[in-house]
Tab-separated table of C-alpha atoms and ligand atoms in Angstrom:
chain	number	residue	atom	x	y	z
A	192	UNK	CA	-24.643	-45.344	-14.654
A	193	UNK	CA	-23.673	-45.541	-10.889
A	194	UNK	CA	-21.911	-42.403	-9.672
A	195	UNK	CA	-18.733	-44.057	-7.835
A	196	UNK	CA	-18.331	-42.901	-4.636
A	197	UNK	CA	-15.196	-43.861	-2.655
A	198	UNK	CA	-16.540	-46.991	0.191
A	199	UNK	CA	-14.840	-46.184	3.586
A	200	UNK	CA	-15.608	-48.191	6.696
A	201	UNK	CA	-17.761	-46.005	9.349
A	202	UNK	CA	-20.921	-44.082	10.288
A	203	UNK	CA	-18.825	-41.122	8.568
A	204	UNK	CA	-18.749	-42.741	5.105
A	205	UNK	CA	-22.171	-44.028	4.991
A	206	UNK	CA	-23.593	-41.128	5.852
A	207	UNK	CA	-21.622	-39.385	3.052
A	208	UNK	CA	-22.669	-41.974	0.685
A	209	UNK	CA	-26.462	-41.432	1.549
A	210	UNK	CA	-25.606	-37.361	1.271
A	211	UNK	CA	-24.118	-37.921	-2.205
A	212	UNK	CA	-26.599	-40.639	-3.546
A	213	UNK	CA	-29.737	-38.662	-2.679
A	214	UNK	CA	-28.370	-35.297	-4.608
A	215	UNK	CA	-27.183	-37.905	-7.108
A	216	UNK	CA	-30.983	-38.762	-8.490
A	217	UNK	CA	-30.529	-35.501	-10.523
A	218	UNK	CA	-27.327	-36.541	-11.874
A	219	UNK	CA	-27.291	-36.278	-15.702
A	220	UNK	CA	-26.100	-39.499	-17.206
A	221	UNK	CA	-22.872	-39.804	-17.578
A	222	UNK	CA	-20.371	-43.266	-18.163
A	223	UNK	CA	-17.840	-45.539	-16.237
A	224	UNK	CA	-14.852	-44.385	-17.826
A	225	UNK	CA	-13.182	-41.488	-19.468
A	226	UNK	CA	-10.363	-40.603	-21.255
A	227	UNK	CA	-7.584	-38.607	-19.477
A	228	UNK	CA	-3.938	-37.241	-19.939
A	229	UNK	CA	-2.217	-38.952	-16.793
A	230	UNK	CA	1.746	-39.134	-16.134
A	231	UNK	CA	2.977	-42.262	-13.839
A	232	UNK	CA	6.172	-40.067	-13.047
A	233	UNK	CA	7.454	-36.681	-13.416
A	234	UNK	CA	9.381	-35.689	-16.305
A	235	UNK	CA	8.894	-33.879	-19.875
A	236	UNK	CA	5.937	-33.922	-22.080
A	237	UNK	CA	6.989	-37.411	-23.458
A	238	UNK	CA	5.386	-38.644	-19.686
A	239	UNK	CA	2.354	-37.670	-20.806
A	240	UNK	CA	0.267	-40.652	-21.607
A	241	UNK	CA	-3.458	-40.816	-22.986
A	242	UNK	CA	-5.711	-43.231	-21.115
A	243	UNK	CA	-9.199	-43.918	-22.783
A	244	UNK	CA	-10.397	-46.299	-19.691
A	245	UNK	CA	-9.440	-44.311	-16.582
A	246	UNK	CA	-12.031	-44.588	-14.021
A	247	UNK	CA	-14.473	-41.673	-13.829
A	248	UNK	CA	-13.586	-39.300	-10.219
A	249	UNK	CA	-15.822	-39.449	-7.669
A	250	UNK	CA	-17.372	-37.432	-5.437
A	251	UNK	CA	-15.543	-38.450	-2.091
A	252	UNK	CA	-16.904	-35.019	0.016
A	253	UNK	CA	-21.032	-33.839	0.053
A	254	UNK	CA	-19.488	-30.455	-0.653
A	255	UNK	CA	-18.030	-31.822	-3.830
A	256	UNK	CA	-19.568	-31.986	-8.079
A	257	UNK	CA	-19.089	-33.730	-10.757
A	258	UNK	CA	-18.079	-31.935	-13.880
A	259	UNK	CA	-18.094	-32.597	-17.816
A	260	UNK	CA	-14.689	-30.864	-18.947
A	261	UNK	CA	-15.375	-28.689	-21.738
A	262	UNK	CA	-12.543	-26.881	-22.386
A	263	UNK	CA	-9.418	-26.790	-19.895
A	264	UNK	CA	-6.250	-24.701	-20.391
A	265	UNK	CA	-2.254	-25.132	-19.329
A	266	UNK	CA	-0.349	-22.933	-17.072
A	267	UNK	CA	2.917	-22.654	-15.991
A	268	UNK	CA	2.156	-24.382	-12.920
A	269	UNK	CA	1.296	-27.578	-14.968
A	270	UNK	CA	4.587	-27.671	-16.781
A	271	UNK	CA	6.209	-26.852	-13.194
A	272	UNK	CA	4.453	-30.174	-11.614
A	273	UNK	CA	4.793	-32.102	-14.819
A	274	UNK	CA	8.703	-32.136	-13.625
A	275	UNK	CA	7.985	-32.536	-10.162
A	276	UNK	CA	7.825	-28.797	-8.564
A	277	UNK	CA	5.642	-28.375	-5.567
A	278	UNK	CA	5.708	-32.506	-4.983
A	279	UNK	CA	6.453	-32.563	-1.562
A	280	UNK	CA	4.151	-30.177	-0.233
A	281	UNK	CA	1.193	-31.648	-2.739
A	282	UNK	CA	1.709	-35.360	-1.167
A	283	UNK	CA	1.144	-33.613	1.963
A	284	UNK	CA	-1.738	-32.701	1.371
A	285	UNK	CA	-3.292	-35.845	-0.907
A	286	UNK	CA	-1.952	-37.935	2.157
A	287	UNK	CA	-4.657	-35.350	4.641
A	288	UNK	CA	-6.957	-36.146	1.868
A	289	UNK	CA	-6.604	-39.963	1.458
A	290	UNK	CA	-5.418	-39.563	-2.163
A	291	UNK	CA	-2.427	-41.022	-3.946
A	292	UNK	CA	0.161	-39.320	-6.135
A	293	UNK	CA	0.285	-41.164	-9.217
A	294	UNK	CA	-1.733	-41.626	-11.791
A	295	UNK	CA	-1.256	-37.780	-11.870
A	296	UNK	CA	-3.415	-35.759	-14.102
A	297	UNK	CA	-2.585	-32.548	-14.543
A	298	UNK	CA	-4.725	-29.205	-15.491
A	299	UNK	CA	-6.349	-26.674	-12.895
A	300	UNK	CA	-8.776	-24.496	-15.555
A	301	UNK	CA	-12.036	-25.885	-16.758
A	302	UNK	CA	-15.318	-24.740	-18.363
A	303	UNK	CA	-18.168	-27.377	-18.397
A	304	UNK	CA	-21.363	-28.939	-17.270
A	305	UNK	CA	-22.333	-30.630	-14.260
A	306	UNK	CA	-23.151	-33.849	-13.944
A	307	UNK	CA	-23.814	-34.728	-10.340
A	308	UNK	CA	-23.245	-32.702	-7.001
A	309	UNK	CA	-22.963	-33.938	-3.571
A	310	UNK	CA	-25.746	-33.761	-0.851
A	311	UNK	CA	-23.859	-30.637	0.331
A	312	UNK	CA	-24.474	-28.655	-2.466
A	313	UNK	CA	-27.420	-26.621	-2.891
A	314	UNK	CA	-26.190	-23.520	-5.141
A	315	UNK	CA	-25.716	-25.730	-8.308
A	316	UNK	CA	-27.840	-28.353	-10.320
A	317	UNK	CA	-26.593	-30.786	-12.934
A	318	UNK	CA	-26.573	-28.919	-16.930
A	319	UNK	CA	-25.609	-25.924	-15.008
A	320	UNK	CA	-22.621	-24.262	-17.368
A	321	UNK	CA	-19.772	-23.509	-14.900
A	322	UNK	CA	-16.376	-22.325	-14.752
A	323	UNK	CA	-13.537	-23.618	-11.774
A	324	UNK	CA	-9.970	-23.313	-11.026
A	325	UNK	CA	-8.884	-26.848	-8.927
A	326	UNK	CA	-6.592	-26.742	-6.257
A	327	UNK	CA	-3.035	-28.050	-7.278
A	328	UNK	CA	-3.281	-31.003	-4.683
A	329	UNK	CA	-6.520	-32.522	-6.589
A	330	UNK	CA	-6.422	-34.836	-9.856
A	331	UNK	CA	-6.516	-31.851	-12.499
A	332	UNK	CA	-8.585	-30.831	-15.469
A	333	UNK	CA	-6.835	-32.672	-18.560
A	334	UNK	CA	-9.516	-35.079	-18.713
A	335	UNK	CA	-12.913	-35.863	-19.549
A	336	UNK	CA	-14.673	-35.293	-16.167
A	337	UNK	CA	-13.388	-33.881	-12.863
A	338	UNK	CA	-14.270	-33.638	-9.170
A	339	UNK	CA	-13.914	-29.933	-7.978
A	340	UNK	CA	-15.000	-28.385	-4.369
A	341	UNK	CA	-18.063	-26.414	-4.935
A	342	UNK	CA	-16.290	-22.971	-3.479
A	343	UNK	CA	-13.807	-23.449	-6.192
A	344	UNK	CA	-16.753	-23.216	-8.853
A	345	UNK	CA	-19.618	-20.451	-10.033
A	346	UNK	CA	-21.665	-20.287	-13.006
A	347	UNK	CA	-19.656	-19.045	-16.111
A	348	UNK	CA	-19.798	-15.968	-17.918
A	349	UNK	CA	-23.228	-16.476	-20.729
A	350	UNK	CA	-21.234	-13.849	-23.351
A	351	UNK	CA	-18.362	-16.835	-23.652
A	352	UNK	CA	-17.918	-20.166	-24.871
A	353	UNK	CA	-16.331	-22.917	-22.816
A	354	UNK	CA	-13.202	-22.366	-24.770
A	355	UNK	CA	-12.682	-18.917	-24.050
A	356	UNK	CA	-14.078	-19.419	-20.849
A	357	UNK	CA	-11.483	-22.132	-19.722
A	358	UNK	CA	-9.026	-19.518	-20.129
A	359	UNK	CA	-9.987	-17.477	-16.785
A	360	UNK	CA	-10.398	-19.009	-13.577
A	361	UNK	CA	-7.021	-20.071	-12.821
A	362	UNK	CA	-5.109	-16.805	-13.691
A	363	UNK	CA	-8.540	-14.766	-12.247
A	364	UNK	CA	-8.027	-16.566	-9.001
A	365	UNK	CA	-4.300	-16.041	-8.950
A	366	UNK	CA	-4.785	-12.094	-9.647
A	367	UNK	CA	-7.424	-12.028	-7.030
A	368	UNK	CA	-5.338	-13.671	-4.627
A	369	UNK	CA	-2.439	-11.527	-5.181
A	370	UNK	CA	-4.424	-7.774	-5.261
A	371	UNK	CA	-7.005	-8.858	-3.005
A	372	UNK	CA	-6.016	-11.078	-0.407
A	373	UNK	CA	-2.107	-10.216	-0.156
A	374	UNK	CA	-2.252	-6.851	-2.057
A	375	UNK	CA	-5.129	-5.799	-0.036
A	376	UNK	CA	-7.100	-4.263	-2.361
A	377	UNK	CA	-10.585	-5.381	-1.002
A	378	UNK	CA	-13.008	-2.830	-1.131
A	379	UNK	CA	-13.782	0.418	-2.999
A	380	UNK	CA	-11.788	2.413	-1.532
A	381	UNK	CA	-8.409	0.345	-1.415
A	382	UNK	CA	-8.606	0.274	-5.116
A	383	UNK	CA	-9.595	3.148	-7.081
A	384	UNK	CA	-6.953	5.635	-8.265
A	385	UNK	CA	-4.342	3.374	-7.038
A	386	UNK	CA	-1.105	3.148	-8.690
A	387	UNK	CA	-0.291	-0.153	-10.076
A	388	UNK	CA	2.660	-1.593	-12.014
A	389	UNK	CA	2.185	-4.647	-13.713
A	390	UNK	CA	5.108	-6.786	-14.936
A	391	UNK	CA	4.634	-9.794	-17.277
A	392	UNK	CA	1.426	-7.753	-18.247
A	393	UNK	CA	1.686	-10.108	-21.670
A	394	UNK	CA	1.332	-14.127	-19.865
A	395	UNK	CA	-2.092	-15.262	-18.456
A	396	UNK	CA	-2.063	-13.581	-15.462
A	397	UNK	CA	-0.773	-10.410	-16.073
A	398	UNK	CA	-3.126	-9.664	-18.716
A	399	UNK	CA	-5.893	-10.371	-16.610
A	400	UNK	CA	-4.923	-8.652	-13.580
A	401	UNK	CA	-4.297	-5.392	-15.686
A	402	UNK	CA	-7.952	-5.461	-16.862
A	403	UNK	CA	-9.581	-6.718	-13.355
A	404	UNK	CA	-7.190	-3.638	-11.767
A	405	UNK	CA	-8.535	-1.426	-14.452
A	406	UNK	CA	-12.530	-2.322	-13.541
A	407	UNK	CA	-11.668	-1.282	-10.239
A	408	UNK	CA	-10.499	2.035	-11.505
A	409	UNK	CA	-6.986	1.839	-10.216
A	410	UNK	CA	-4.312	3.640	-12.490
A	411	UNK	CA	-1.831	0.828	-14.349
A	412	UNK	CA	1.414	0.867	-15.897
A	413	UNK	CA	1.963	-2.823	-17.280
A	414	UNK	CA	5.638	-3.933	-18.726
A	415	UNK	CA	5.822	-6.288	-21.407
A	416	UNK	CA	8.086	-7.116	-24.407
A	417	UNK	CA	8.059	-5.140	-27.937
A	418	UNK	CA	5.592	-7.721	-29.460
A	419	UNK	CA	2.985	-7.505	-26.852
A	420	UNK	CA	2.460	-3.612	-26.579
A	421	UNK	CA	0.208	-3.259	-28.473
A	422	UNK	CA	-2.017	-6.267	-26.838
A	423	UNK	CA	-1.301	-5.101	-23.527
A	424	UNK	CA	-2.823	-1.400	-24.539
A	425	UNK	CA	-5.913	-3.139	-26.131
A	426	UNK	CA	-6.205	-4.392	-21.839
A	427	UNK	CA	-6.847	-0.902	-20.895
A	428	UNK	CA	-3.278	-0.093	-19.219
A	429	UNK	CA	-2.897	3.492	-18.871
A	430	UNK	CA	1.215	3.235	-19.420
A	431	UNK	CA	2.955	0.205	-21.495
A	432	UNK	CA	6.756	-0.205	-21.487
A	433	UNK	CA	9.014	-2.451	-23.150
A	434	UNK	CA	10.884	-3.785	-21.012
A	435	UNK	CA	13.646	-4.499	-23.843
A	436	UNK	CA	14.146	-1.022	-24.653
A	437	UNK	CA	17.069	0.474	-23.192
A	438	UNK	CA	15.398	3.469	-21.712
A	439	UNK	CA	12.575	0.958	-19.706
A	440	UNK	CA	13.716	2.057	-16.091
A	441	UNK	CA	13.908	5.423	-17.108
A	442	UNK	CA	10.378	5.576	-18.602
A	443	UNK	CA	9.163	3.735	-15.194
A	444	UNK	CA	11.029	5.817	-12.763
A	445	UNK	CA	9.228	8.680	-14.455
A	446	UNK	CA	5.967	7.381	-12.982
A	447	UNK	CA	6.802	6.396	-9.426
A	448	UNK	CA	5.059	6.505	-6.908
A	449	UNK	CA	3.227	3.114	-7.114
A	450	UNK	CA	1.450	1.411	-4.565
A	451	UNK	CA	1.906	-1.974	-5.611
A	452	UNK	CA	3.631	-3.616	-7.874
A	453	UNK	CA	2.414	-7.075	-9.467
A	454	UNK	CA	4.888	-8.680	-10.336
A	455	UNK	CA	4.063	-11.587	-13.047
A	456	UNK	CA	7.554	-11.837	-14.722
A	457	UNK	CA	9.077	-14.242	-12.876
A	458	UNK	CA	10.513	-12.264	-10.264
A	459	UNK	CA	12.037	-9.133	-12.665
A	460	UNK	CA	10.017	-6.855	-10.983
A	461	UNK	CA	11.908	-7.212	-7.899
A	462	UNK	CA	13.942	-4.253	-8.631
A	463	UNK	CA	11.654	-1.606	-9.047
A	464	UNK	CA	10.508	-1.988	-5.995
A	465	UNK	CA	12.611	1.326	-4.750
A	466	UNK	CA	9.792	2.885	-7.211
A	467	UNK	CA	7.108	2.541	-4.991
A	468	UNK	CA	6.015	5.659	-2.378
A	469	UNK	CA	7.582	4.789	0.645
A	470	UNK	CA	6.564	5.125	4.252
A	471	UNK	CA	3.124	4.007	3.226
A	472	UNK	CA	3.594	0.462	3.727
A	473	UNK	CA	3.002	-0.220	-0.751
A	474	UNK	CA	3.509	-3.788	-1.358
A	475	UNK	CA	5.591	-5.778	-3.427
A	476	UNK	CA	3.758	-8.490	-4.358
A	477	UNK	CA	5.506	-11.257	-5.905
A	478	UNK	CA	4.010	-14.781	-7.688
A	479	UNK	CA	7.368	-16.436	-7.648
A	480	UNK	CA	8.461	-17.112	-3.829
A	481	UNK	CA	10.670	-19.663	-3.123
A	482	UNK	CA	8.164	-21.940	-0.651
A	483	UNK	CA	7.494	-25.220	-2.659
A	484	UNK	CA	11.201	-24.964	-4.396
A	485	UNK	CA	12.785	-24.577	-1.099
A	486	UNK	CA	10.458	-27.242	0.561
A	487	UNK	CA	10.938	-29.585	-2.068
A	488	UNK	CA	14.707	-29.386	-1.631
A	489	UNK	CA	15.219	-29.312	2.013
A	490	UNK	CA	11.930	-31.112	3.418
A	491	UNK	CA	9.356	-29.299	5.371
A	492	UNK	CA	11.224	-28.458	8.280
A	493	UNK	CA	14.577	-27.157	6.770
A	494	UNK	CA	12.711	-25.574	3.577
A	495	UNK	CA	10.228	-23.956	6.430
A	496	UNK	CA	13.190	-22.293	8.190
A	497	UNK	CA	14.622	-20.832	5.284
A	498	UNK	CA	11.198	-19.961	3.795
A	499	UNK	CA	11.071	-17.987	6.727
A	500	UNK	CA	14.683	-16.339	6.875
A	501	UNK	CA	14.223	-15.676	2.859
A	502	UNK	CA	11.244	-13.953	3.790
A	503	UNK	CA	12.542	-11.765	6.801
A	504	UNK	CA	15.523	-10.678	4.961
A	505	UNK	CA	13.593	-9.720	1.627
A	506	UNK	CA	11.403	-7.502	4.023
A	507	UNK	CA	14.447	-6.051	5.958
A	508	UNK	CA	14.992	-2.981	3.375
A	509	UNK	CA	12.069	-3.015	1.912
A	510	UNK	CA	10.389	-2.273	5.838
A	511	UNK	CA	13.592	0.501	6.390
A	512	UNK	CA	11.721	2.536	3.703
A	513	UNK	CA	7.840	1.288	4.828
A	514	UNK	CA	7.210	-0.515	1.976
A	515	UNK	CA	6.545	-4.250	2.023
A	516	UNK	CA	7.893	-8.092	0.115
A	517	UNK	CA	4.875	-10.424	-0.357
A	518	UNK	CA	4.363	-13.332	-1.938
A	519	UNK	CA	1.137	-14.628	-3.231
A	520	UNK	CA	-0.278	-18.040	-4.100
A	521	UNK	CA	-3.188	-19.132	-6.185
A	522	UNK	CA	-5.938	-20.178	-4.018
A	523	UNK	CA	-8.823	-21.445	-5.610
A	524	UNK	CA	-12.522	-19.008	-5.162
A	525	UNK	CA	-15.668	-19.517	-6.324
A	526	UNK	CA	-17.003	-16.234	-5.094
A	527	UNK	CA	-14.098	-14.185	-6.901
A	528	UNK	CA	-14.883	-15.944	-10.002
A	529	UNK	CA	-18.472	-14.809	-9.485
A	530	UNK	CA	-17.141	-11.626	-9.447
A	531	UNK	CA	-15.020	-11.993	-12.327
A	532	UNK	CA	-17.715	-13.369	-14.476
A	533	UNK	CA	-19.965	-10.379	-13.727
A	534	UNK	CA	-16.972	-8.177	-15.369
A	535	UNK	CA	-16.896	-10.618	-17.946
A	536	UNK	CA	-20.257	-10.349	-19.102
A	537	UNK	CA	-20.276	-6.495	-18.387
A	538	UNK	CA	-17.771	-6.237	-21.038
A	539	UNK	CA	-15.050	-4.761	-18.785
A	540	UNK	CA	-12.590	-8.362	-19.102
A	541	UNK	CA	-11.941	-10.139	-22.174
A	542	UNK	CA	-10.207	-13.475	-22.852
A	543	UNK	CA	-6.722	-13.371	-24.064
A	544	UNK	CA	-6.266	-16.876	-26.063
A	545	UNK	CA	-3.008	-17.474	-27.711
A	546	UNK	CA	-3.917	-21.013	-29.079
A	547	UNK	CA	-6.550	-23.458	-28.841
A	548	UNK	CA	-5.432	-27.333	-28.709
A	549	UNK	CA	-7.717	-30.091	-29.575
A	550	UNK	CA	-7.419	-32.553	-26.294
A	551	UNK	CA	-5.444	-35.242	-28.520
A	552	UNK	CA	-2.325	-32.332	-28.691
A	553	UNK	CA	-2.329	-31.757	-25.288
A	554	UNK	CA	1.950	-32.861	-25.042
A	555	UNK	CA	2.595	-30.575	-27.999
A	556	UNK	CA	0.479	-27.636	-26.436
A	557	UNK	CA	3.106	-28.484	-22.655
A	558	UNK	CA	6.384	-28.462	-25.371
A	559	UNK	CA	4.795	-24.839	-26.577
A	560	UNK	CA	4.161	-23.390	-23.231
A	561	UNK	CA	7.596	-24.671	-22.056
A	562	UNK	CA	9.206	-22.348	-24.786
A	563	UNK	CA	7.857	-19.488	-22.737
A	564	UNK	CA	7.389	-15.874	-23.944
A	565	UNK	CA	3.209	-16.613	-23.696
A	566	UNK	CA	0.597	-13.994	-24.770
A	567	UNK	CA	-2.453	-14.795	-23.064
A	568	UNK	CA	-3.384	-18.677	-22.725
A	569	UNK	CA	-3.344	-21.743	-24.253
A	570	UNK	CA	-6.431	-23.590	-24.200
A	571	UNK	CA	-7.559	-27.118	-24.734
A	572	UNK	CA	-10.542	-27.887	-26.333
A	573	UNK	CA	-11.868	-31.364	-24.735
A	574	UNK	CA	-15.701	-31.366	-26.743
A	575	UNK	CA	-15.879	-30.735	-30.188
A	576	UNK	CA	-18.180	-27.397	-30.057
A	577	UNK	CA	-18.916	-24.831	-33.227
A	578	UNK	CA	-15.905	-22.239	-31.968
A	579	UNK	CA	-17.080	-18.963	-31.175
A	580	UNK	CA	-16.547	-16.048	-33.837
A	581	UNK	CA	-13.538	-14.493	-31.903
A	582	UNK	CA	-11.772	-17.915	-30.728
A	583	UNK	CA	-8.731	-18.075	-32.693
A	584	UNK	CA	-8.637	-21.267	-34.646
A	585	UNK	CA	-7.381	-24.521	-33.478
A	586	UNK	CA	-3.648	-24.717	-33.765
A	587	UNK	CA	-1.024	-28.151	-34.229
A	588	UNK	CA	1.976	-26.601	-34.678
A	589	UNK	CA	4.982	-26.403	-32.457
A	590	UNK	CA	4.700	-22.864	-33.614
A	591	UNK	CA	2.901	-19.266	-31.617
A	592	UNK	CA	0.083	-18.517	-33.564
A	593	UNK	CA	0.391	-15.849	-36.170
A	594	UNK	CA	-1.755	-13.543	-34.800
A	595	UNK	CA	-0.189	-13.156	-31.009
A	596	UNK	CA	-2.450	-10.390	-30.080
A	597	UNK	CA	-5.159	-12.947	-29.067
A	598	UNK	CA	-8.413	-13.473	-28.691
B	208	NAP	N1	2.454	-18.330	-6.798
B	208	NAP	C1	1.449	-18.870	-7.470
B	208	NAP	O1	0.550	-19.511	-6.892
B	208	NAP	C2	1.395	-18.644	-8.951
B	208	NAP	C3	0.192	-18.829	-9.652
B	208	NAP	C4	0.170	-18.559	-11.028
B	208	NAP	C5	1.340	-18.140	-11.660
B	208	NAP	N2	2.479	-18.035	-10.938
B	208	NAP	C6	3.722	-17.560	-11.565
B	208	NAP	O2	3.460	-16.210	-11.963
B	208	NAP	C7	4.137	-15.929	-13.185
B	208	NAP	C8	3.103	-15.449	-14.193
B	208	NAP	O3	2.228	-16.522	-14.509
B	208	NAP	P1	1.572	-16.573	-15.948
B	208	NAP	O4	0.634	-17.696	-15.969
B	208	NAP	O5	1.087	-15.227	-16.321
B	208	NAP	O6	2.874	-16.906	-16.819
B	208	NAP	P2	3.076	-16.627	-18.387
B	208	NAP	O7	1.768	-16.716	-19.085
B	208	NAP	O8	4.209	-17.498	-18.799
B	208	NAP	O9	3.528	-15.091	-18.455
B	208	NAP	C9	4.752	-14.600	-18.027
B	208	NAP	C10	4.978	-13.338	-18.851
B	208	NAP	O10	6.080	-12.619	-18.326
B	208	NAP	C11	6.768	-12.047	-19.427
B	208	NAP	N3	8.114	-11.666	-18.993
B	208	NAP	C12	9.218	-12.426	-18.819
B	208	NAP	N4	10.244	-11.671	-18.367
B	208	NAP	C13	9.759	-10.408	-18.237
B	208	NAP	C14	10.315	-9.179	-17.796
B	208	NAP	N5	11.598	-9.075	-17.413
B	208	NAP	N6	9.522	-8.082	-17.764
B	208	NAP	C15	8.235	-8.138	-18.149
B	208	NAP	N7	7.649	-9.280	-18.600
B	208	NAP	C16	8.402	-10.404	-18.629
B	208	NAP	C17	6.704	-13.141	-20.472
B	208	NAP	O11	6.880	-12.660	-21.809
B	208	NAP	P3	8.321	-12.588	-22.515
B	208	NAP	O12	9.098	-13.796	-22.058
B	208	NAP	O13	8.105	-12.586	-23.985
B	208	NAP	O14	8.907	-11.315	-22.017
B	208	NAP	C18	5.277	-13.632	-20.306
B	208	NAP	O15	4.386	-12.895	-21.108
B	208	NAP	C19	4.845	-17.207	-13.596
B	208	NAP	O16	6.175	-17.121	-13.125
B	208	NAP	C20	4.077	-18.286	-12.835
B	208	NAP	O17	4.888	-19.410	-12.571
B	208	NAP	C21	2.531	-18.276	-9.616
């Protein structure tokens, strides 16, 4: 079957075309059409529509693949855009790119297969097993097939199976955005022996970051509810407190001194940021900032201004005391998923799967993520595979599964 690629008048688009098609004669077969969860406008779950005939993506950029979804997961961020969050910075960008807003499908994670690359792309072949996090402005992962950026994709870990696989790359990439990029832990020496609170240790990201900050040898205390202690201990963390019990602060103010906080939970970390040394410039780094809300509600140019005045004054007494207020985004990388899949298959990070959906549930699996209070991830299983021995079994209840300790 022909690989579609998107006709635009010009030298440019021809010569993308020829870039694409001549990479393309190693393209493993694949059809015309695939099934997809798409919404036409935002909403609840009950948007969610299942279209068997939705044109396969194409490869638009010689940088770009084809890939045969697997397994994908949810995240918090899909149930976010599913009622509109983020919109008017995401048109933004599909209008740079030439794309259009609706039929939206949603989705960043996915495990699979390639099927065709672009003439760009020399570091993967089709049936190579991969593992991606999309970027939030790109038609997402709740579908059969999907068009990714190659930097957004590396090979996936051998030791897991797409379904436990499809739980990493988006909350990897988060972490690594948010210890790496604006936490600054980049090298060696940044990193070990550091002192690191984690809170929301418990969700997707959290329980990642505490076992990629534990690889690196830093020293972590991770908050989470009663329920999830003991999980969170099976991560690694050197300290776990509940942050329902009434002595919490107390037990955390006994191990100040941190030099960054994570904080995971929404935002609830915000306080404990008089807990970290001062005069040494340790960060506060936050994955709940106010940009997209405050864009969405007062346009680009308003929401910019008080993106930045939100920002100054959150940094006013945190900088009378030399500590610092960041905020960190998910940014999708290829190359820190390498990394991450090394660690993976090294033993030192685990999944953490909550539930596994067959792709049919995939509105029941948003109403369960909506309820909040997640342990791990939720992931969707798109091909029918033998699950792997420690996958938890498929689940199609509006209910947490049993066992909330995960994978
Ligand atoms: N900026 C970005 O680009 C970006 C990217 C990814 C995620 N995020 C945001 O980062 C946060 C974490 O993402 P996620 O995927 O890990 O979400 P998640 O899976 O929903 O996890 C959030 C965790 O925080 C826990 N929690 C809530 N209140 C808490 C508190 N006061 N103290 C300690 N833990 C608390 C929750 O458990 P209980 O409710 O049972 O306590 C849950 O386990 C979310 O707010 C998400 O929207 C932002």
């Amino acid at each position: 079957m022909p690989l579609l690629v998107l006709g635009r008048a010009g030298a440019a688009a021809s010569l993308r075309r020829c870039l694409v098609s001549r990479r393309s004669a190693h393209r493993a077969s694949v059809p015309t059409e695939m099934s997809a969860w798409q919404i036409h406008r935002y909403g609840g779950p009950e948007e969610l529509q299942l279209t068997t005939s939705h044109r396969l993506p194409t490869i638009t950029q010689p940088t770009e693949l084809l890939i045969k979804v697997h397994a994908a997961s949810i995240n918090p961020i899909d149930v976010a855009m599913l009622g509109g969050y983020g919109s008017t910075t995401m048109n933004l960008m599909r209008q740079l790119c030439g794309t259009l807003e609706f039929p939206l499908t949603l989705g960043r994670d996915v495990s699979g297969e390639v099927v065709a690359v672009g003439g760009g792309v020399s570091q993967f072949r089709p049936g190579d097993q991969v593992w991606a996090a999309v970027g939030p402005q790109r038609q997402g992962t709740h579908a059969e097939y999907v068009a990714a950026a190659a930097g957004s994709v590396s090979l996936k870990p051998r030791s897991l199976s797409h379904v436990e696989a499809a739980s990493i790359p988006y909350v990897a990439a988060t972490a690594w955005s948010a210890l790496v990029v604006t936490g600054e832990l980049v090298s060696e020496g940044t990193r070990r022996d550091r002192r690191v609170l984690v809170c929301g240790a418990a969700g997707g990201v959290g329980s990642l970051a505490v076992q990629l900050l534990k690889a690196w040898g830093c020293q972590v205390t991770a908050t989470c509810a009663t329920d999830a202690v003991e999980l969170v201990e099976s991560l690694g963390a050197d300290v776990v407190v509940d942050y329902t019990a009434p002595d919490a602060d107390e037990h955390l103010k006994l191990m100040q001194g941190y030099d960054l906080i994570l904080d995971c939970s929404g935002g609830h970390g915000e306080r404990h940021i008089p807990l970290m040394k001062p005069w040494t410039y340790a960060k506060y780094v936050t994955l709940s900032p106010p940009l997209l809300k405050n864009i969405d509600a007062d346009g680009l140019v308003a929401g910019g201004v008080r993106n930045l005045a939100e920002l100054v004054q959150s940094n006013i007494s945190s900088h009378t005391q030399g500590r610092s207020h960041r905020w960190a985004f998910f940014m999708p990388n290829g190359c820190a998923l390498s990394q991450v899949r090394d660690l993976v298959d090294d033993g030192k990070i685990r999944p953490v799967v909550q539930r596994v959906v067959p792709f049919e549930l995939v509105p029941d699996a948003f109403v369960q993520l909506q309820g909040g209070h997640s342990r791990g991830k939720t992931v969707i299983r798109v091909v029918d595979e033998p699950p792997a021995p420690s996958e938890p079994p498929e689940t199609d209840t509006g209910a947490p599964s049993s066992d909330r300790s995960g994978a």
